[in-house]
XYZ file of C-alpha atoms in Angstrom:
559
model
C -9.628 3.596 18.864
C -12.664 5.362 20.348
C -16.046 6.351 18.957
C -16.107 9.867 20.404
C -13.635 12.470 21.660
C -15.381 15.195 23.678
C -13.826 18.664 23.599
C -15.284 20.764 26.416
C -14.630 23.223 29.240
C -14.470 22.012 32.827
C -16.977 24.750 33.644
C -19.552 22.731 31.626
C -18.696 19.490 33.377
C -22.202 18.758 34.689
C -23.708 18.690 31.212
C -20.711 16.923 29.700
C -20.742 14.272 32.433
C -24.382 13.507 31.725
C -23.645 13.343 27.992
C -20.678 11.062 28.541
C -22.730 8.643 30.673
C -25.499 8.516 28.071
C -22.988 7.731 25.332
C -21.361 4.991 27.400
C -24.774 3.469 28.153
C -25.313 3.265 24.388
C -22.091 1.307 23.870
C -20.048 4.278 22.669
C -16.354 4.275 23.565
C -15.732 7.828 24.817
C -12.381 9.588 25.237
C -12.601 12.383 27.791
C -9.667 13.956 29.557
C -10.784 13.569 33.169
C -10.660 9.784 32.866
C -8.249 9.219 29.976
C -5.092 11.037 31.111
C -3.026 9.745 34.034
C -1.450 12.409 36.237
C 2.089 11.467 35.222
C 1.497 11.693 31.471
C 2.149 14.672 29.216
C -1.370 16.036 28.884
C -1.130 17.680 25.457
C 0.536 14.642 23.915
C -2.213 12.410 25.324
C -4.962 14.768 24.125
C -3.530 14.636 20.615
C -3.450 10.847 20.743
C -7.051 10.842 21.903
C -8.105 13.007 18.958
C -6.043 10.871 16.559
C -7.812 7.682 17.633
C -11.397 8.998 17.726
C -13.895 8.546 14.903
C -15.893 11.650 15.960
C -14.756 14.922 17.506
C -17.742 16.236 19.492
C -17.175 19.904 20.290
C -19.274 21.369 23.092
C -19.719 25.010 22.094
C -20.259 27.445 24.947
C -18.787 30.728 26.245
C -16.593 28.592 28.499
C -15.152 26.292 25.848
C -14.618 29.000 23.227
C -12.788 31.083 25.843
C -10.491 28.135 26.686
C -7.011 28.152 25.076
C -6.861 24.358 25.373
C -10.220 23.881 23.630
C -9.047 26.192 20.864
C -5.894 24.094 20.447
C -7.976 20.898 20.364
C -10.208 22.326 17.622
C -7.184 23.443 15.648
C -5.521 20.037 15.886
C -8.730 18.201 14.920
C -8.953 20.433 11.841
C -5.343 19.826 10.885
C -5.743 16.052 10.835
C -9.095 16.195 9.041
C -11.178 14.819 11.909
C -14.954 14.825 11.610
C -16.128 17.660 13.909
C -19.654 17.683 15.340
C -20.315 21.165 16.818
C -22.829 20.904 19.700
C -24.124 24.323 20.757
C -24.801 24.224 24.483
C -24.861 28.021 24.960
C -24.321 31.064 22.737
C -20.887 32.728 22.843
C -19.467 36.141 21.975
C -16.229 36.577 20.043
C -14.964 39.663 21.897
C -15.578 38.195 25.341
C -13.958 34.892 24.370
C -10.828 36.582 22.996
C -10.414 38.679 26.136
C -10.773 35.586 28.306
C -8.195 33.659 26.249
C -5.670 36.487 26.639
C -6.302 36.708 30.379
C -5.942 32.969 30.897
C -2.717 32.770 28.923
C -1.284 35.519 31.163
C -1.862 33.529 34.362
C 1.297 32.071 35.909
C -0.261 28.604 36.208
C -0.713 28.431 32.402
C 3.007 28.249 31.556
C 2.677 24.852 29.823
C -0.285 26.059 27.757
C 1.582 29.227 26.767
C 4.542 27.159 25.544
C 2.279 25.121 23.271
C 0.301 28.177 22.168
C 3.466 30.038 21.238
C 3.504 33.621 20.018
C 0.407 33.434 17.852
C -2.417 35.895 18.229
C -5.596 34.642 19.911
C -7.851 36.098 17.235
C -5.971 34.238 14.474
C -6.618 30.807 15.989
C -10.126 31.656 17.164
C -11.221 33.056 13.799
C -9.670 30.164 11.859
C -11.441 27.632 14.078
C -14.812 29.373 13.822
C -14.432 29.705 10.038
C -13.715 25.976 9.773
C -16.715 24.805 11.813
C -19.161 27.449 10.576
C -20.115 25.561 7.365
C -20.956 22.480 9.471
C -24.556 22.157 10.606
C -24.570 23.067 14.291
C -26.408 20.711 16.610
C -28.271 22.644 19.305
C -28.322 20.942 22.701
C -29.047 23.715 25.174
C -29.652 23.411 28.873
C -33.429 23.773 28.581
C -33.792 21.103 25.861
C -35.340 17.695 26.458
C -32.184 15.680 27.104
C -33.413 12.260 25.950
C -34.844 13.523 22.655
C -31.834 15.650 21.791
C -29.414 12.931 22.848
C -31.080 10.384 20.545
C -30.752 12.813 17.636
C -27.082 13.437 18.464
C -26.434 9.694 18.682
C -27.870 9.264 15.182
C -25.367 11.833 13.883
C -22.482 10.127 15.672
C -23.480 6.749 14.231
C -23.737 7.993 10.648
C -21.465 6.116 8.216
C -19.340 4.398 10.876
C -17.333 2.272 8.415
C -16.119 5.343 6.530
C -15.161 7.162 9.722
C -13.353 4.141 11.157
C -11.364 3.797 7.952
C -10.547 7.515 8.083
C -9.236 7.104 11.627
C -7.244 3.962 10.818
C -5.636 5.444 7.715
C -4.969 8.665 9.595
C -3.066 6.772 12.290
C -1.088 4.709 9.797
C -0.274 7.693 7.593
C 0.876 9.679 10.621
C 3.123 6.816 11.745
C 4.574 6.552 8.225
C 5.237 10.299 8.273
C 6.808 10.166 11.756
C 9.094 7.361 10.561
C 10.447 9.576 7.788
C 8.102 7.895 5.308
C 9.777 4.504 5.654
C 8.466 2.166 2.927
C 7.956 -0.654 5.439
C 4.962 1.284 6.808
C 3.175 1.464 3.452
C -0.020 -0.385 2.545
C 0.125 -3.725 0.751
C -2.187 -5.965 -1.225
C -5.867 -5.844 -0.311
C -5.215 -3.146 2.302
C -4.006 -0.846 -0.450
C -6.907 -1.748 -2.738
C -9.402 -1.125 0.088
C -7.791 2.244 0.848
C -8.018 3.303 -2.795
C -11.686 2.307 -2.946
C -12.309 4.239 0.281
C -10.569 7.284 -1.197
C -12.693 7.108 -4.347
C -15.913 6.756 -2.342
C -14.946 9.667 -0.104
C -14.632 11.935 -3.124
C -18.419 11.862 -3.569
C -20.350 12.997 -0.524
C -18.529 11.453 2.425
C -17.428 13.192 5.595
C -14.721 13.601 6.636
C -12.772 13.923 3.406
C -9.340 12.282 3.040
C -6.541 14.489 4.295
C -3.518 15.503 2.225
C -1.354 13.163 4.313
C -3.724 10.220 3.819
C -3.808 10.868 0.081
C 0.000 11.063 -0.079
C 0.226 7.839 1.950
C -2.084 5.921 -0.389
C -0.290 7.290 -3.467
C 3.128 6.350 -2.051
C 1.837 2.845 -1.318
C 0.620 2.441 -4.894
C 3.901 3.753 -6.332
C 5.860 1.323 -4.171
C 3.590 -1.534 -5.208
C 3.942 -0.682 -8.907
C 7.693 -0.183 -8.662
C 8.408 -3.704 -7.546
C 8.101 -6.475 -10.068
C 5.905 -8.939 -8.356
C 6.579 -12.678 -8.220
C 6.278 -14.455 -11.552
C 6.056 -18.008 -12.802
C 8.085 -18.491 -15.977
C 8.819 -21.407 -18.242
C 5.274 -22.514 -19.118
C 2.963 -20.784 -21.643
C -0.728 -21.312 -22.545
C -1.623 -20.471 -26.110
C 0.792 -17.551 -25.964
C -1.527 -15.548 -23.679
C -0.390 -13.404 -20.755
C -2.670 -12.865 -17.777
C -2.545 -9.692 -15.688
C -3.653 -9.581 -12.064
C -5.750 -6.642 -10.836
C -3.175 -6.058 -8.083
C -0.420 -5.481 -10.615
C 1.316 -8.880 -10.624
C 1.795 -10.474 -14.023
C 2.053 -14.138 -14.871
C 4.272 -14.326 -17.872
C 4.722 -17.171 -20.284
C 2.642 -20.252 -19.388
C 3.879 -22.916 -21.961
C 2.407 -26.340 -22.516
C 5.849 -27.910 -23.063
C 9.246 -26.528 -22.153
C 12.109 -26.558 -24.601
C 13.950 -29.410 -22.925
C 10.896 -31.631 -22.997
C 10.259 -30.695 -26.634
C 13.792 -31.630 -27.640
C 13.554 -34.915 -25.740
C 10.198 -35.711 -27.326
C 11.580 -35.064 -30.811
C 14.519 -37.347 -30.079
C 12.190 -40.007 -28.704
C 9.879 -39.801 -31.706
C 12.868 -40.453 -33.983
C 13.796 -43.530 -31.957
C 10.185 -44.719 -32.013
C 10.101 -44.317 -35.814
C 13.330 -46.323 -36.147
C 12.022 -49.133 -33.895
C 8.735 -49.192 -35.799
C 10.592 -49.614 -39.111
C 12.599 -52.502 -37.636
C 9.430 -54.136 -36.310
C 7.723 -53.792 -39.682
C 10.705 -55.417 -41.400
C 10.612 -58.276 -38.902
C 6.895 -58.737 -39.517
C 7.462 -58.859 -43.272
C 10.196 -61.451 -42.758
C 7.864 -63.479 -40.552
C 5.186 -63.508 -43.255
C 7.753 -64.737 -45.797
C 8.890 -67.540 -43.498
C 5.301 -68.595 -42.763
C 4.614 -68.659 -46.487
C 7.412 -71.187 -46.911
C 5.802 -73.316 -44.215
C 8.265 -72.577 -41.454
C 6.787 -72.752 -37.961
C 9.027 -70.256 -36.166
C 7.235 -67.058 -35.012
C 9.147 -63.828 -34.633
C 7.950 -61.720 -31.623
C 7.793 -58.013 -32.252
C 8.291 -56.792 -28.622
C 10.310 -54.098 -26.976
C 11.895 -56.184 -24.279
C 14.403 -53.439 -23.483
C 13.075 -49.853 -23.478
C 15.868 -47.340 -24.191
C 16.322 -44.595 -21.519
C 15.340 -41.934 -24.020
C 11.856 -43.479 -24.354
C 11.426 -43.365 -20.584
C 12.424 -39.697 -20.682
C 9.880 -39.096 -23.427
C 7.114 -40.681 -21.369
C 8.023 -38.616 -18.331
C 8.353 -35.431 -20.357
C 4.938 -35.996 -21.923
C 3.401 -36.599 -18.517
C 5.060 -33.528 -17.007
C 4.079 -31.437 -20.001
C 0.443 -32.446 -19.601
C 0.541 -31.652 -15.884
C 2.244 -28.318 -16.471
C -0.239 -27.468 -19.182
C -3.145 -28.274 -16.870
C -1.663 -26.289 -13.975
C -0.962 -23.383 -16.304
C -4.492 -23.408 -17.695
C -6.059 -23.493 -14.244
C -3.727 -20.769 -13.002
C -4.869 -18.610 -15.910
C -8.481 -19.275 -14.933
C -7.712 -18.317 -11.327
C -6.022 -15.090 -12.394
C -8.983 -14.182 -14.597
C -11.272 -14.744 -11.612
C -9.084 -12.373 -9.608
C -9.287 -9.784 -12.372
C -13.083 -10.040 -12.021
C -12.733 -9.585 -8.225
C -13.980 -13.165 -7.694
C -11.442 -14.126 -5.047
C -13.431 -17.142 -3.826
C -13.369 -18.817 -7.248
C -9.671 -18.038 -7.719
C -8.767 -19.710 -4.433
C -11.021 -22.695 -5.145
C -9.234 -23.264 -8.461
C -5.728 -23.255 -6.988
C -6.835 -25.330 -3.976
C -8.057 -27.917 -6.476
C -4.656 -27.848 -8.202
C -2.873 -28.706 -4.972
C -5.389 -31.470 -4.226
C -4.861 -33.010 -7.679
C -1.083 -32.584 -7.856
C 0.160 -32.689 -4.231
C 3.691 -33.659 -5.288
C 4.129 -30.921 -7.902
C 5.954 -27.830 -6.717
C 4.346 -25.845 -9.540
C 0.891 -26.369 -8.013
C 2.057 -24.790 -4.722
C 3.799 -21.972 -6.591
C 0.547 -21.227 -8.417
C -1.495 -21.135 -5.235
C 1.125 -19.015 -3.485
C 0.795 -16.367 -6.206
C -2.958 -16.188 -5.713
C -2.472 -16.010 -1.947
C 0.035 -13.170 -2.314
C -2.300 -11.159 -4.497
C -5.072 -11.780 -1.956
C -2.767 -10.460 0.804
C -2.764 -13.879 2.492
C 0.946 -13.733 3.217
C 1.133 -16.533 5.817
C -0.597 -18.956 3.456
C 1.616 -17.882 0.553
C 4.750 -18.417 2.627
C 3.626 -21.921 3.600
C 3.118 -22.798 -0.086
C 6.484 -21.405 -1.126
C 8.113 -23.463 1.616
C 6.291 -26.579 0.386
C 7.292 -25.893 -3.225
C 10.928 -25.634 -2.163
C 10.672 -28.817 -0.082
C 9.521 -30.633 -3.232
C 12.041 -28.889 -5.493
C 14.968 -27.439 -3.477
C 16.664 -26.045 -6.589
C 13.707 -24.089 -7.938
C 15.034 -20.601 -8.698
C 11.554 -19.188 -9.296
C 10.324 -20.351 -5.894
C 13.226 -18.589 -4.180
C 12.644 -15.417 -6.192
C 8.922 -15.407 -5.436
C 9.462 -16.039 -1.749
C 11.973 -13.200 -1.770
C 9.258 -10.892 -3.117
C 6.973 -11.970 -0.298
C 9.621 -11.287 2.344
C 10.371 -7.921 0.755
C 6.695 -6.949 0.860
C 6.703 -7.838 4.556
C 9.820 -5.665 5.050
C 11.822 -8.748 6.135
C 14.667 -7.535 4.010
C 17.463 -9.874 5.159
C 15.367 -12.936 4.304
C 14.374 -11.380 0.985
C 18.004 -10.731 0.036
C 18.967 -14.287 0.971
C 16.231 -15.761 -1.235
C 16.969 -13.468 -4.174
C 20.663 -14.328 -3.919
C 19.953 -18.067 -3.888
C 17.667 -17.652 -6.907
C 20.425 -15.819 -8.787
C 22.902 -18.590 -7.930
C 20.500 -21.114 -9.482
C 19.588 -18.915 -12.476
C 21.910 -15.954 -13.083
C 20.115 -14.994 -16.319
C 16.748 -13.790 -14.937
C 16.707 -9.953 -14.880
C 13.563 -9.760 -12.702
C 15.357 -11.277 -9.708
C 18.208 -8.759 -9.950
C 15.580 -6.017 -10.275
C 13.721 -7.109 -7.161
C 16.901 -7.559 -5.153
C 18.033 -4.110 -6.254
C 14.682 -2.611 -5.227
C 15.017 -4.266 -1.826
C 18.569 -2.967 -1.382
C 17.210 0.479 -2.253
C 14.533 0.134 0.422
C 17.336 -0.750 2.852
C 19.255 2.357 1.656
C 22.110 0.068 0.547
C 22.443 2.100 -2.623
C 25.797 0.735 -3.831
C 24.381 -2.799 -3.899
C 21.114 -1.585 -5.403
C 23.066 0.141 -8.164
C 25.059 -3.013 -8.950
C 21.846 -5.008 -9.374
C 20.211 -2.382 -11.596
C 23.365 -2.335 -13.744
C 23.012 -6.097 -14.177
C 19.329 -5.783 -15.129
C 20.179 -3.231 -17.818
C 23.034 -5.429 -19.042
C 20.581 -8.346 -19.444
C 17.802 -6.197 -20.913
C 18.954 -2.779 -22.188
C 15.431 -1.927 -23.413
C 13.729 -2.064 -19.993
C 12.536 1.482 -19.228
C 11.541 0.622 -15.629
C 15.109 -0.351 -14.787
C 16.492 2.953 -16.056
C 13.853 4.763 -14.029
C 14.703 2.793 -10.915
C 18.421 3.399 -11.409
C 17.708 7.113 -11.867
C 16.129 7.184 -8.419
C 19.082 5.305 -6.920
C 21.489 7.844 -8.416
C 19.247 10.599 -7.071
C 19.379 9.158 -3.538
C 23.177 9.034 -3.897
C 23.151 12.713 -5.053
C 24.756 11.691 -8.362
C 22.508 14.015 -10.316
C 24.085 13.898 -13.835
C 23.718 10.100 -13.875
C 20.194 10.379 -12.458
C 19.188 12.826 -15.203
C 20.697 10.620 -17.915
C 18.784 7.548 -16.739
C 15.491 9.411 -16.277
C 15.771 10.765 -19.799
C 16.616 7.282 -21.111
C 13.477 5.891 -19.443
C 11.418 8.596 -21.168
C 13.107 7.842 -24.498
C 12.101 4.175 -24.153
C 8.593 4.906 -22.860
C 7.527 8.540 -23.373
C 3.928 7.786 -22.332
C 4.718 7.042 -18.664
C 3.825 10.184 -16.599
C 5.788 9.030 -13.546
C 9.105 9.428 -15.360
C 8.496 13.159 -15.833
C 7.705 13.530 -12.134
C 11.021 11.836 -11.341
C 12.853 14.326 -13.551
C 11.088 17.062 -11.597
C 12.233 15.484 -8.326
C 15.846 15.389 -9.500
C 15.816 19.041 -10.570
C 14.054 19.905 -7.293
C 16.908 18.296 -5.325
C 19.358 20.252 -7.474
C 17.414 23.455 -6.660
C 16.907 23.985 -10.395
C 13.359 25.102 -9.748
C 12.388 26.277 -13.234
C 13.322 22.907 -14.759
C 11.573 21.089 -11.913
C 8.375 23.049 -12.545
C 8.612 22.312 -16.265
C 8.666 18.537 -15.783
C 6.183 18.559 -12.918
C 3.795 20.380 -15.246
C 4.263 17.723 -17.936
C 3.457 15.093 -15.301
C 0.367 16.953 -14.058
C -0.948 17.372 -17.601
C -0.531 13.649 -18.254
C -1.868 12.523 -14.848
C -5.258 14.111 -15.451
C -7.735 14.164 -12.564
C -5.726 11.981 -10.183
C -2.247 13.445 -9.775
C 0.074 12.373 -6.995
C -0.533 14.862 -4.141
C 3.182 14.827 -3.360
C 3.892 16.364 -6.765
C 1.213 18.997 -6.184
C 2.846 19.825 -2.842
C 6.246 20.099 -4.520
C 4.876 22.503 -7.121
C 3.305 24.646 -4.398
C 6.567 24.634 -2.432
C 8.552 25.759 -5.478
C 6.070 28.517 -6.294
C 6.249 29.707 -2.703
C 10.053 29.629 -2.832
C 10.022 31.668 -6.011
C 7.471 34.070 -4.556
C 4.914 33.290 -7.219
C 2.101 31.965 -5.038
C 1.934 32.877 -1.347
C 0.883 29.900 0.739
C -0.326 30.460 4.298
C -0.073 27.560 6.737
C -0.936 27.365 10.377
C 0.550 24.790 12.717
C 0.538 24.540 16.463
C 3.775 25.187 18.304
C 4.560 22.133 20.362
C-alpha cells in the first residue's frame, strides 16, 4: 500500500521529480511509474495495481497530461474504483488541443499496446467524462512560478487529511476486488470485528467523508453481513439462568443457561428421598435410645451413616456441578452483556476469571472461547475449544462450536469433521445439522447440504431460516419449483423478514421471470428502508435495462 500515486506526463518530469522527492522526504510512500514498473512487467496491469494500492491519486493537470491517452486511462480507472483524486493544476490546458493530440498519439505505430487497451471508444467520450468527474473537486494550483515550498506544504496537508478513512477505503477496495475476482467466494468475506469495523466505516463515510464507498465495497460489506447472519453461530446449551437469553452484538446467541440440568435434578430428587428415609430411621433409633436410657440401660445407639449409598455421592456431585454451572452461566451472561455494550475488555476479564477459578471445567473454556470468537480472536478461541475437548472428549457442543470456528476460517474439511463428530455424539441438535449444511453449501456440495437442511426441518418444522436456506440450495441446484416452495414457506412462517422477499426475487431472476422478480424485489426494498442491499438495487437496475424501462449507461476500459 502506498500513500500517493502520481499520474503525470513524462513531459512534466522535472516538476514531478521534484514533487516526488519532496513527498519522499516527508515520509510519504510514492508510487510512480518510472521507478515502480520493471521492464519485464505488463505496464498497464502494474499501473492498475499501483492505483488500487494508493490512498491518494494525485493528478498533475497540464496540456501534456490531458493530451496523454495513458493519463486519461489512469484517471478513468481511478474514477471507476472510487479512488480519492487530488487534481493539481500545473498548467492550463485546452480541450480541443488535447483531443487532437490524443488522436494523433493513438495513431502512432509505437502505441499499439495503448490502442488495444483504449479500444474503439471516442477520445472525447473519455476526456469529457474524466473532466466532468474531477471538475466538482477543488483544484489545487501548483504552477511553475509558484513558491514550491509553500505550495508543497499546502498540498501535503491535503494528502494527509483523514488518513485512517482513506487507508480503510484502500484496504476494503483491495479485498472487495479480490472477492469479486474470485467469483465472490464466501471465504474472502469479512468476519467478526473486521466486519463490524467495515460497517462503522461505511456509516461514517455516508456523512462528509471522501472518498465515498464504492458500489463494490458496499456489496462486499453487505454480502459479509448476510453470510454472518446466515450461519447460526456457536451456542452453549443445557444450562439456563433465570430463563433469560443473552444476545451478542455480533449476532451470536447464547441460548438456555440453566442452573441445574434435568439429570442432576432427577438425581437430587432421588437423593432427597433417600435422605428423608434415612432421617426417619435415625429419628426412630433416637427415640428407641431415649426409651432404653429411661429404663436405665447403658447401651448407646450411634446415629451415623457409616456407609453412604452411591446415590448420595451422586447427589453431592450433582449439587456441586450445578453450582459451578450456575456460576459459569451467570458470569458468561455478564460477559455477553459487556460485549453488547461494546466493553470487550470487561467481557474478556470475566471469562479469564472463569478459567482461573475453574481450570478443570470444560464449560469455562467453552464460555471463554465464545467470547474470543465474537471478538474475532480465532487463535485464542481455537486453543480454548481444544482445551475443553481435552477435558471432556465427548462434548458434542465443543465439537459443534469448534466446527463453526473452522467454517468461519474457511477450513471446511475440519469444520465438517467436527460437525459430524458432534452429530454422532448428539444426533438431536438441529443447529449442528444447520451449520454443517451451510458449510456444505459454501463448498458447493449441494446434495449434502440439502440432506442436512432436510434433517433440520425434520427436527424443527417451524424454523423459517432453514426453509430459507434450503430455498437457496435448491436455487443453486436450479430446482426452481422446490426453491419457490421453500421461500414461500419461510415467508409464511416469518412474513416480517425482508431478506426472504429478496430471495424470491433472486429465484425469479434466475428463471428470467422478470416481472415477478421485480415484484418481490420491490417488496424487499420497501421493507429494507434506507439501507437496502446494493446487490438487490443492481439486480433491479439490470432487469429494468433488460426490459428497456430504464436506460443505464456504463463505461469500462477495454483491457
